[in-house]
Coordinates of C-alpha atoms and ligand atoms in Angstrom, one line a residue:
M763 CA 23.9 -2.3 -2.7
E764 CA 25.6 0.4 -0.7
K765 CA 25.8 0.6 3.1
S766 CA 25.7 3.8 5.0
M767 CA 26.7 3.7 8.6
Q768 CA 25.1 7.0 9.7
T769 CA 22.4 6.6 12.3
V770 CA 19.0 7.8 11.0
Q771 CA 15.5 7.2 12.2
V772 CA 14.3 4.6 9.8
K773 CA 11.8 2.3 11.4
S774 CA 11.5 -0.5 8.8
M775 CA 11.7 -3.6 10.9
F776 CA 8.5 -5.1 12.4
V777 CA 9.1 -6.7 15.8
N778 CA 6.4 -7.7 18.3
G779 CA 3.8 -5.6 16.4
E780 CA 5.9 -2.4 16.4
W781 CA 7.9 -0.7 13.6
V782 CA 11.4 -0.3 14.9
Q783 CA 14.9 0.7 13.7
A784 CA 18.0 -1.5 14.0
E785 CA 19.5 -1.7 17.5
G786 CA 22.8 -0.5 16.0
G787 CA 21.1 2.3 14.0
D788 CA 22.6 1.3 10.7
T789 CA 20.8 1.8 7.4
L790 CA 21.0 0.4 3.9
R791 CA 20.4 2.1 0.5
V792 CA 18.4 0.0 -2.0
I793 CA 19.4 0.5 -5.6
N794 CA 17.2 0.1 -8.7
P795 CA 19.1 -2.2 -11.0
A796 CA 17.5 -0.6 -14.1
T797 CA 18.8 2.9 -13.4
G798 CA 21.4 2.7 -10.6
E799 CA 19.3 5.2 -8.6
E800 CA 18.3 4.8 -5.0
A801 CA 14.9 3.1 -4.6
G802 CA 14.8 3.6 -0.8
T803 CA 16.7 3.5 2.5
V804 CA 15.9 1.0 5.2
S805 CA 17.1 -0.1 8.7
Y806 CA 20.0 -2.6 8.6
G807 CA 20.2 -4.8 11.7
D808 CA 22.0 -7.8 13.0
A809 CA 21.9 -10.7 15.5
R810 CA 20.6 -8.3 18.2
D811 CA 17.5 -7.5 16.2
A812 CA 17.0 -11.1 15.2
K813 CA 17.2 -12.1 18.9
N814 CA 14.5 -9.6 19.8
A815 CA 12.3 -10.8 17.0
I816 CA 12.8 -14.5 18.0
E817 CA 11.8 -13.7 21.5
A818 CA 8.6 -11.9 20.3
A819 CA 7.8 -14.9 18.1
H820 CA 8.4 -17.3 21.0
Q821 CA 6.1 -15.3 23.3
A822 CA 3.4 -15.2 20.7
F823 CA 3.6 -18.9 19.8
K824 CA 1.5 -20.3 22.7
D825 CA -1.6 -18.1 22.0
W826 CA -1.3 -18.3 18.2
S827 CA -0.9 -22.1 18.1
R828 CA -3.9 -22.5 20.4
L829 CA -6.3 -20.6 18.2
T830 CA -8.6 -22.8 16.2
A831 CA -7.6 -23.3 12.6
R832 CA -10.7 -21.5 11.6
E833 CA -9.6 -18.4 13.5
R834 CA -6.1 -18.4 12.1
S835 CA -7.7 -18.9 8.7
K836 CA -9.6 -15.6 9.0
Y837 CA -6.4 -13.6 9.4
L838 CA -4.9 -15.3 6.3
Y839 CA -8.1 -14.5 4.3
N840 CA -7.8 -10.8 5.4
L841 CA -4.2 -10.8 4.1
Y842 CA -5.2 -12.5 0.9
E843 CA -7.8 -9.7 0.2
L844 CA -5.2 -7.0 1.1
V845 CA -2.5 -8.4 -1.1
R846 CA -4.8 -8.8 -4.0
S847 CA -6.2 -5.3 -3.7
H848 CA -2.6 -3.9 -3.4
R849 CA -1.4 -5.8 -6.5
D850 CA -0.3 -2.8 -8.6
E851 CA 1.4 -1.1 -5.7
L852 CA 3.4 -4.1 -4.6
A853 CA 4.3 -4.9 -8.3
G854 CA 5.6 -1.4 -8.7
I855 CA 7.8 -1.8 -5.6
I856 CA 9.1 -5.2 -6.8
S857 CA 9.9 -3.7 -10.2
A858 CA 11.7 -0.7 -8.8
E859 CA 13.9 -2.7 -6.4
M860 CA 14.8 -5.6 -8.6
G861 CA 13.9 -4.7 -12.2
K862 CA 11.3 -7.3 -12.9
P863 CA 8.9 -6.4 -15.8
L864 CA 5.6 -5.1 -14.3
R865 CA 3.5 -7.7 -16.0
E866 CA 5.5 -10.4 -14.3
A867 CA 5.6 -8.6 -11.0
K868 CA 1.8 -8.4 -11.0
G869 CA 1.6 -12.1 -11.7
E870 CA 4.0 -12.7 -8.8
V871 CA 1.8 -10.7 -6.4
L872 CA -1.3 -12.6 -7.4
G873 CA 0.7 -15.8 -6.9
A874 CA 1.5 -14.6 -3.4
A875 CA -2.1 -13.7 -2.7
D876 CA -3.1 -17.2 -3.9
N877 CA -0.8 -18.7 -1.3
F878 CA -2.5 -16.8 1.5
M879 CA -5.9 -18.0 0.2
W880 CA -4.8 -21.6 -0.3
Y881 CA -3.3 -21.9 3.2
A882 CA -6.3 -20.1 4.8
E883 CA -8.2 -23.1 3.5
E884 CA -5.6 -25.7 4.1
A885 CA -5.2 -24.6 7.8
K886 CA -8.5 -26.3 8.4
R887 CA -7.4 -29.7 7.0
V888 CA -4.6 -30.6 9.4
Y889 CA -5.9 -34.1 10.1
G890 CA -4.5 -36.6 12.5
E891 CA -5.0 -40.4 12.5
T892 CA -6.2 -43.3 14.6
I893 CA -4.3 -46.6 14.0
P894 CA -5.6 -50.0 15.0
S895 CA -3.6 -51.2 18.0
S896 CA -2.1 -54.7 18.3
V897 CA -2.6 -54.6 22.1
P898 CA -6.3 -54.9 23.2
N899 CA -6.1 -52.4 26.0
K900 CA -4.3 -49.6 24.1
R901 CA -5.5 -47.1 21.6
I902 CA -3.2 -45.2 19.1
M903 CA -3.8 -41.6 18.2
V904 CA -1.6 -39.5 16.0
N905 CA -1.7 -35.7 16.3
R906 CA -0.2 -33.0 14.1
Q907 CA 1.1 -29.9 15.9
P908 CA 3.0 -26.8 14.8
V909 CA 6.7 -27.1 14.9
G910 CA 7.3 -23.7 16.7
V911 CA 9.1 -20.5 15.9
V912 CA 10.2 -20.4 12.2
G913 CA 13.3 -18.6 11.0
A914 CA 12.6 -17.8 7.3
I915 CA 15.2 -16.4 4.9
T916 CA 14.3 -15.5 1.3
P917 CA 16.0 -14.4 -1.9
W918 CA 15.5 -11.3 -4.1
N919 CA 14.3 -13.0 -7.3
F920 CA 10.7 -13.4 -6.2
P921 CA 10.7 -11.0 -3.2
V922 CA 7.0 -11.2 -2.4
N923 CA 6.0 -14.8 -3.4
M924 CA 9.0 -16.5 -1.8
V925 CA 7.9 -14.8 1.5
A926 CA 4.3 -15.8 1.0
R927 CA 5.3 -19.4 0.3
K928 CA 6.9 -19.6 3.7
I929 CA 4.8 -17.5 6.0
A930 CA 1.4 -18.6 4.7
P931 CA 1.8 -22.3 5.5
A932 CA 3.8 -21.5 8.7
L933 CA 1.1 -19.3 10.1
A934 CA -1.7 -21.6 8.9
A935 CA 0.0 -24.5 10.8
G936 CA 0.1 -22.4 14.0
C937 CA 3.8 -21.4 13.9
T938 CA 5.1 -17.9 14.4
V939 CA 7.7 -16.4 12.1
V940 CA 10.8 -14.2 11.9
L941 CA 11.5 -13.3 8.3
K942 CA 14.8 -12.0 6.9
P943 CA 14.3 -10.9 3.3
A944 CA 17.2 -10.4 0.8
E945 CA 19.0 -7.1 1.3
S946 CA 18.5 -6.2 -2.4
T947 CA 14.7 -6.4 -2.0
P948 CA 13.5 -5.3 1.5
L949 CA 11.0 -2.7 0.2
S950 CA 8.4 -5.1 -1.0
A951 CA 8.8 -7.1 2.2
I952 CA 8.2 -4.0 4.3
R953 CA 5.0 -3.2 2.4
L954 CA 3.8 -6.8 2.8
F955 CA 4.4 -6.6 6.5
E956 CA 2.4 -3.3 6.6
L957 CA -0.4 -5.4 5.1
I958 CA 0.2 -8.1 7.7
E959 CA -0.2 -5.5 10.4
Q960 CA -3.4 -4.2 8.7
A961 CA -4.8 -7.7 8.5
G962 CA -4.8 -7.7 12.3
F963 CA -2.5 -10.6 13.2
P964 CA -1.7 -10.6 16.9
K965 CA 1.6 -9.0 17.9
G966 CA 4.7 -11.1 17.6
V967 CA 3.1 -13.7 15.2
A968 CA 5.0 -12.4 12.2
N969 CA 8.2 -10.4 12.5
L970 CA 10.5 -8.8 9.9
V971 CA 14.2 -8.3 10.4
I972 CA 16.4 -6.7 7.7
G973 CA 20.1 -7.1 8.3
N974 CA 23.5 -8.6 7.9
P975 CA 22.9 -12.1 6.6
E976 CA 25.6 -14.0 8.4
S977 CA 24.8 -12.4 11.7
V978 CA 21.0 -12.8 11.4
G979 CA 21.4 -16.3 10.0
Q980 CA 23.7 -17.3 12.8
E981 CA 21.3 -16.1 15.5
M982 CA 18.5 -18.1 13.8
T983 CA 20.5 -21.3 14.0
D984 CA 22.2 -20.6 17.4
N985 CA 19.0 -19.7 19.2
P986 CA 17.2 -22.9 20.4
K987 CA 13.9 -21.1 20.5
V988 CA 13.9 -21.3 16.7
R989 CA 12.6 -24.8 15.8
K990 CA 12.6 -24.6 12.0
I991 CA 14.7 -22.9 9.3
A992 CA 12.8 -22.3 6.0
F993 CA 15.3 -21.1 3.4
T994 CA 15.2 -20.3 -0.3
G995 CA 18.5 -19.3 -2.0
S996 CA 21.8 -20.7 -3.2
T997 CA 23.0 -24.2 -2.5
R998 CA 26.1 -22.7 -0.8
V999 CA 24.1 -20.8 1.8
G1000 CA 21.7 -23.7 2.2
K1001 CA 24.5 -26.0 3.2
L1002 CA 25.8 -23.4 5.7
L1003 CA 22.4 -23.1 7.3
M1004 CA 22.0 -26.9 7.4
E1005 CA 25.3 -27.2 9.2
G1006 CA 24.2 -24.5 11.7
A1007 CA 20.8 -26.1 12.2
A1008 CA 22.5 -29.4 13.2
K1009 CA 23.5 -27.7 16.5
H1010 CA 19.9 -27.9 17.9
V1011 CA 18.6 -30.3 15.3
Q1012 CA 16.3 -27.6 13.9
R1013 CA 14.0 -28.8 11.2
V1014 CA 15.1 -27.5 7.8
S1015 CA 13.3 -26.8 4.5
L1016 CA 15.7 -25.8 1.7
E1017 CA 14.7 -24.5 -1.7
L1018 CA 18.1 -24.2 -3.4
G1019 CA 19.7 -23.7 -6.8
G1020 CA 19.0 -25.6 -10.0
H1021 CA 20.5 -26.4 -13.5
A1022 CA 17.5 -27.4 -15.5
P1023 CA 17.8 -29.4 -18.8
F1024 CA 15.2 -28.5 -21.5
I1025 CA 15.0 -31.4 -24.0
V1026 CA 13.4 -31.0 -27.4
F1027 CA 12.8 -34.3 -29.3
D1028 CA 12.5 -34.5 -33.1
D1029 CA 8.8 -35.2 -32.8
A1030 CA 8.1 -32.0 -30.7
D1031 CA 5.9 -29.1 -31.7
L1032 CA 8.8 -26.7 -32.3
D1033 CA 6.6 -23.5 -32.0
A1034 CA 5.3 -24.7 -28.6
A1035 CA 8.8 -25.7 -27.5
V1036 CA 10.2 -22.2 -28.4
A1037 CA 7.3 -20.6 -26.5
G1038 CA 8.0 -22.9 -23.5
L1039 CA 11.7 -22.2 -23.6
F1040 CA 11.2 -18.4 -23.8
E1041 CA 9.1 -18.7 -20.6
S1042 CA 11.5 -21.0 -18.8
K1043 CA 14.6 -19.1 -19.8
F1044 CA 13.8 -15.4 -20.1
R1045 CA 11.2 -14.9 -17.5
N1046 CA 12.7 -12.7 -14.7
S1047 CA 15.7 -12.2 -17.1
G1048 CA 16.7 -15.8 -16.5
Q1049 CA 17.0 -15.3 -12.8
M1050 CA 14.8 -18.2 -11.6
C1051 CA 15.8 -21.4 -9.8
I1052 CA 13.8 -23.4 -12.4
C1053 CA 15.3 -21.6 -15.4
T1054 CA 16.6 -23.7 -18.2
N1055 CA 20.3 -23.9 -18.0
R1056 CA 21.0 -26.5 -20.7
L1057 CA 19.1 -26.9 -23.9
Y1058 CA 19.3 -30.3 -25.5
V1059 CA 17.9 -30.4 -29.0
H1060 CA 17.7 -33.5 -31.3
E1061 CA 20.2 -32.9 -34.0
S1062 CA 17.7 -33.3 -36.8
V1063 CA 15.7 -30.3 -35.6
A1064 CA 18.5 -28.3 -34.0
E1065 CA 18.9 -25.8 -36.9
A1066 CA 15.1 -25.3 -37.3
F1067 CA 14.7 -24.8 -33.6
S1068 CA 17.5 -22.3 -33.1
G1069 CA 16.2 -20.3 -36.1
K1070 CA 12.7 -20.0 -34.6
L1071 CA 14.2 -19.2 -31.2
I1072 CA 16.4 -16.4 -32.6
E1073 CA 13.3 -15.0 -34.5
R1074 CA 11.5 -14.8 -31.1
L1075 CA 14.4 -13.2 -29.4
K1076 CA 14.7 -10.5 -32.1
K1077 CA 11.2 -9.3 -31.0
A1078 CA 11.9 -9.4 -27.3
K1079 CA 12.0 -5.9 -25.7
V1080 CA 14.7 -5.5 -23.2
G1081 CA 14.4 -2.5 -20.8
D1082 CA 13.3 -1.0 -17.5
G1083 CA 10.8 -3.4 -15.9
R1084 CA 8.5 -0.4 -15.2
S1085 CA 8.0 0.2 -18.9
K1086 CA 4.8 -1.4 -20.2
D1087 CA 6.2 -3.3 -23.1
T1088 CA 9.4 -4.7 -21.4
E1089 CA 9.7 -8.4 -21.6
I1090 CA 13.3 -8.8 -20.3
G1091 CA 14.6 -6.5 -17.5
P1092 CA 18.1 -5.9 -16.1
L1093 CA 20.0 -8.3 -14.0
I1094 CA 20.0 -7.7 -10.2
N1095 CA 23.5 -6.2 -9.9
Q1096 CA 27.0 -5.9 -11.3
R1097 CA 28.1 -9.2 -9.7
A1098 CA 25.3 -11.1 -11.5
L1099 CA 26.1 -9.4 -14.8
D1100 CA 29.8 -10.3 -14.4
K1101 CA 28.9 -14.0 -13.9
V1102 CA 26.7 -14.1 -16.9
L1103 CA 29.3 -12.5 -19.1
R1104 CA 32.0 -14.8 -17.7
H1105 CA 29.9 -17.8 -18.7
I1106 CA 29.5 -16.4 -22.3
R1107 CA 33.3 -15.7 -22.6
D1108 CA 34.2 -19.1 -21.1
A1109 CA 32.0 -20.9 -23.6
E1110 CA 33.6 -18.9 -26.5
D1111 CA 37.1 -19.7 -25.3
K1112 CA 36.2 -23.4 -25.2
G1113 CA 34.7 -23.5 -28.8
G1114 CA 31.1 -22.4 -28.3
R1115 CA 29.7 -20.1 -31.0
V1116 CA 27.6 -17.1 -29.9
V1117 CA 24.8 -17.1 -32.6
F1118 CA 22.7 -14.3 -31.0
G1119 CA 23.5 -11.5 -28.5
G1120 CA 26.4 -12.1 -26.2
Q1121 CA 27.2 -8.6 -24.9
R1122 CA 26.3 -6.2 -22.1
L1123 CA 23.9 -3.5 -23.3
T1124 CA 25.3 0.0 -22.6
E1125 CA 23.8 2.4 -25.0
G1126 CA 21.2 5.0 -24.1
E1127 CA 18.6 3.9 -21.5
Y1128 CA 20.8 0.8 -20.8
G1129 CA 23.8 2.9 -19.7
K1130 CA 23.2 2.9 -15.9
G1131 CA 21.6 -0.5 -15.5
F1132 CA 22.9 -4.1 -15.5
Y1133 CA 21.6 -5.3 -18.9
C1134 CA 22.7 -8.3 -20.9
E1135 CA 21.5 -9.1 -24.4
P1136 CA 19.4 -12.2 -24.7
T1137 CA 22.0 -14.7 -25.9
V1138 CA 22.2 -18.0 -27.7
I1139 CA 25.3 -20.1 -27.8
A1140 CA 25.7 -23.1 -30.1
D1141 CA 28.2 -26.0 -29.9
V1142 CA 28.2 -26.1 -26.1
T1143 CA 30.0 -28.9 -24.4
K1144 CA 30.1 -30.4 -20.9
E1145 CA 33.5 -28.8 -20.2
M1146 CA 32.1 -25.3 -20.2
D1147 CA 31.1 -23.5 -17.0
I1148 CA 27.7 -22.8 -18.4
A1149 CA 27.0 -26.5 -18.7
N1150 CA 27.7 -27.0 -15.0
E1151 CA 27.1 -23.8 -13.0
E1152 CA 23.8 -21.9 -12.5
T1153 CA 24.1 -18.9 -14.9
F1154 CA 21.1 -16.9 -13.6
G1155 CA 20.8 -14.8 -16.8
P1156 CA 19.3 -14.7 -20.3
V1157 CA 21.6 -17.1 -22.0
V1158 CA 20.6 -20.3 -23.9
P1159 CA 23.4 -22.9 -24.4
I1160 CA 22.5 -25.4 -27.1
M1161 CA 23.7 -29.0 -27.0
P1162 CA 22.6 -31.3 -29.8
F1163 CA 21.8 -35.0 -29.1
T1164 CA 20.8 -38.1 -31.1
D1165 CA 19.4 -40.7 -28.7
E1166 CA 16.9 -40.8 -25.8
A1167 CA 19.0 -42.9 -23.4
A1168 CA 22.0 -40.6 -24.0
V1169 CA 20.1 -37.4 -23.4
I1170 CA 18.6 -38.8 -20.1
G1171 CA 22.2 -39.6 -19.0
M1172 CA 23.3 -36.1 -19.9
A1173 CA 20.3 -34.4 -18.3
N1174 CA 20.9 -36.3 -15.0
D1175 CA 24.6 -35.7 -14.9
T1176 CA 24.5 -32.8 -12.4
T1177 CA 24.5 -32.3 -8.7
Y1178 CA 21.3 -30.3 -9.0
G1179 CA 17.8 -31.8 -9.3
L1180 CA 15.2 -29.0 -9.3
A1181 CA 13.3 -28.8 -12.6
A1182 CA 13.6 -30.4 -16.0
Y1183 CA 11.6 -29.9 -19.2
V1184 CA 10.7 -32.2 -22.1
Y1185 CA 9.0 -31.4 -25.4
T1186 CA 7.7 -34.4 -27.4
Q1187 CA 4.4 -35.6 -28.9
N1188 CA 5.1 -39.2 -28.2
N1189 CA 2.9 -40.3 -25.2
S1190 CA 5.1 -43.3 -24.2
R1191 CA 8.2 -41.1 -24.3
C1192 CA 6.4 -38.6 -22.0
F1193 CA 6.0 -41.3 -19.4
R1194 CA 9.5 -42.6 -19.8
M1195 CA 11.0 -39.2 -19.4
A1196 CA 8.8 -38.2 -16.5
E1197 CA 10.1 -41.3 -14.7
E1198 CA 13.7 -41.3 -15.7
L1199 CA 14.6 -37.6 -14.9
E1200 CA 16.1 -37.2 -11.4
Y1201 CA 14.3 -33.9 -10.7
G1202 CA 11.6 -32.7 -8.2
I1203 CA 9.7 -31.0 -11.0
V1204 CA 9.3 -32.2 -14.6
G1205 CA 7.4 -30.0 -17.2
I1206 CA 6.2 -32.2 -20.1
N1207 CA 5.3 -29.8 -22.9
D1208 CA 5.1 -27.1 -20.2
G1209 CA 7.6 -24.3 -19.8
S1210 CA 6.1 -23.0 -16.6
P1211 CA 5.4 -25.9 -14.1
T1212 CA 4.4 -24.0 -11.0
Q1213 CA 1.0 -23.8 -9.3
T1214 CA 0.1 -23.0 -5.7
Q1215 CA -1.4 -26.4 -5.0
A1216 CA 1.5 -28.4 -6.4
P1217 CA 4.6 -29.5 -4.4
F1218 CA 7.6 -27.4 -5.5
G1219 CA 11.2 -28.5 -4.5
G1220 CA 14.3 -30.2 -5.6
W1221 CA 16.1 -33.5 -5.4
K1222 CA 19.9 -33.9 -4.8
E1223 CA 21.6 -30.6 -4.0
S1224 CA 18.6 -28.6 -5.0
G1225 CA 17.0 -28.9 -1.6
I1226 CA 15.0 -30.7 1.0
G1227 CA 11.3 -30.5 1.6
R1228 CA 8.5 -29.0 -0.5
E1229 CA 6.6 -25.7 -0.7
G1230 CA 3.1 -25.5 -2.1
G1231 CA -0.1 -27.4 -1.7
R1232 CA -0.6 -29.8 1.3
H1233 CA 3.1 -30.7 1.2
G1234 CA 4.0 -27.1 2.0
L1235 CA 2.0 -27.3 5.2
E1236 CA 3.6 -30.6 6.3
A1237 CA 6.9 -28.8 6.5
F1238 CA 5.6 -26.8 9.5
L1239 CA 4.1 -29.7 11.4
E1240 CA 5.4 -32.2 14.0
T1241 CA 3.9 -35.6 14.5
K1242 CA 2.9 -36.8 18.0
F1243 CA 2.0 -40.4 18.8
V1244 CA -0.3 -40.6 21.8
S1245 CA -0.7 -44.1 23.3
F1246 CA -3.9 -44.5 25.5
G1247 CA -4.0 -47.3 28.0
I1248 CA -7.7 -48.1 28.6
Ligands
NAP1357 P1 21.7 -16.4 -1.6 O1 22.9 -15.5 -1.8 O2 21.8 -17.7 -1.1 O3 20.7 -15.5 -0.7 C1 19.4 -15.9 -0.3 C2 19.1 -15.4 1.1 O4 20.1 -15.9 2.0 C3 19.2 -13.8 1.2 O5 18.3 -13.4 2.1 C4 20.6 -13.6 1.7 O6 20.8 -12.4 2.4 C5 20.7 -14.8 2.7 N1 22.1 -15.1 3.1 C6 23.2 -14.9 2.4 N2 24.3 -15.4 3.1 C7 23.8 -15.9 4.3 C8 24.3 -16.6 5.4 N3 25.6 -16.8 5.5 N4 23.5 -17.0 6.4 C9 22.2 -16.8 6.3 N5 21.6 -16.1 5.3 C10 22.4 -15.7 4.2 O7 20.9 -16.5 -2.9 P2 20.3 -15.4 -3.9 O8 21.5 -15.0 -4.8 O9 19.6 -14.3 -3.1 O10 19.2 -16.1 -4.7 C11 19.5 -16.9 -5.9 C12 19.6 -18.3 -5.5 O11 18.3 -18.8 -5.0 C13 19.8 -19.2 -6.8 O12 20.7 -20.2 -6.5 C14 18.4 -19.7 -7.0 O13 18.4 -20.9 -7.8 C15 17.9 -19.9 -5.6 N6 16.4 -20.0 -5.6 C16 15.9 -21.2 -5.3 C17 14.5 -21.3 -5.4 C18 13.8 -22.7 -5.1 O14 12.6 -22.6 -4.9 N7 14.5 -23.8 -5.2 C19 13.7 -20.2 -5.6 C20 14.3 -19.0 -5.9 C21 15.7 -18.9 -5.9 P3 21.4 -11.1 1.6 O15 20.5 -10.8 0.5 O16 21.3 -10.1 2.7 O17 22.7 -11.5 1.2

C-alpha cells in the first residue's frame, strides 16, 4: 500500500447519499498483490470525514428506524438482487485488490448476497415479549429497538462478505451505519456502496469512509452519537477499540483472531480429513480467521496422513487469483509474507522439519507478487511461534498425539477460541469433542463450518458477540422493559 499526498478529485467516499472526496484531499493507491501493479486510486480520509458520516447517519436514524420492518426489508431485497446479479464483477474486483482465486471470490459474493436476503427476512421477526407480572395491577412488556448509529470496521480478507455480515443485520434492525473498510481493499467496498445507492436506501442510512485507521477509529469511539462498534480484525486492534468504546459505554461486537486446532483421530476417514484440511488451511491462501493453525494427528496415522496431504498439495495450482485454475493465490502484502516465512524459519531453528514447500516463490509469474509455497512442517512443538501465533498463510504444522484427553488439553491451551476441527468416525467421541473444545465454532468432520443462518464468533480472546443468523440481529438491538400500571 502506497500513500500519495497530492490532491486529486477522487470521489470515492459515500456520505449522506453523495459521493465525496476526503476533506483533506489525500488519496491512496491500491496495489494488486499478485502483480505489484496499481489496482486503483481512492480518497483517503480521516476523523473529519468520519465525523461528517456519523452526523449523516445520526440524522438518518430517526426516519430509518421508524420504517416498518417490511419496508426496510424491501431495500435489503433490492440489494440482494443487485449483489447477486453483479457477482462476477464484484468477484473480479476482490481478486484484483487482494489476490483471492476467482472461484472463491464468487463464492464470497454469493455469501454476501445471502446475508442481505437472510436479514431482509429476519428484519420481520424482531419479536418482543410479555411476561406475567407478580403485581396484579401491572403489566410487563419487553420491546426490542435498534441500538442507533453503528461504526463498522472490516478487514481485507473477505472484503465484501465481512461488510455484508455487519451492514445487513444493522440495517435490518433499524440502525444506520458508517463503514470503514480495510485500506488494502476499498475498491470492492466502493462498488458495493454503488449498489447500495442503486438499491434506493434513503440518504445517510449507509455511509462509507475510507481513511486513516487510527483517526477514523478514534472518531468512532470518541463520538457519543455512535452507539455500537462492530469490528472484524486482529485481537490487537479489537482490544484498542474495546478500550475506546468504554468511554461512552458503546456496545461492541468483536470478531477477532484465531488459532484453530485440527484434530485427526486414528479412526478418521483420512481422505475426507485431507479434503477438510485443504479447505480449512489453504482457502484464501490460509488468510482466514478460522484457518487451521495446528494440525494434531494421531501418531498411528500421522505418516499416512501427511503422505496423502503432500500428494494433494503437489496438485495445488498457486498463482494469480484471476487465472481460472488457481487454487492458492498470493498473500496480501510483503508484511504478511515476511510473517509466514518467519514462522517457517523459527520452526526449523527449533527442530521442525519442512517436509513440503517452505520457500517464497519468485520465478516467472511469481516474481512481482507475494507468493509462498504451500508448506508442511513436521515435528512441531509448543515452543515454536507457529504453535502460538496466528500464521495467516499456507503452512501446516503437524503435531502428533496419542491420547484423547491429552489432545483436548493441547487444543484448548491457547488464548484464542474461534474455530476447532475434529475428524473421527466414533459417534461418542464426536459428542465428547464438541463439548470439551473451548471454541465458538466446532467442525466435526467438516472443514468449512460457516453458513449464513449459523452464529459465527469466538470464545476467549477471539471475540465478543456473534454474526450470522438470528444471533447476528441481536447484536444491533437494545432491550426495553415497559411497565404498565393499569
Ligand atoms: P487489522 O489490522 O486488525 O485490521 C482490521 C481493520 O481494522 C482494518 O479496517 C484496519 O484498517 C482497521 N484498523 C487497524 N488499526 C486500527 C485502529 N487503531 N483503530 C481502528 N481501526 C483500525 O486486521 P487485518 O490484518 O486486516 O485482518 C486480519 C485479522 O482479522 C486476523 O487476525 C483475522 O483472524 C481477523 N479476522 C477475524 C474474523 C472473525 O470473524 N473472527 C474474520 C476475518 C478476519 P487498515 O486496513 O486501514 O489498517
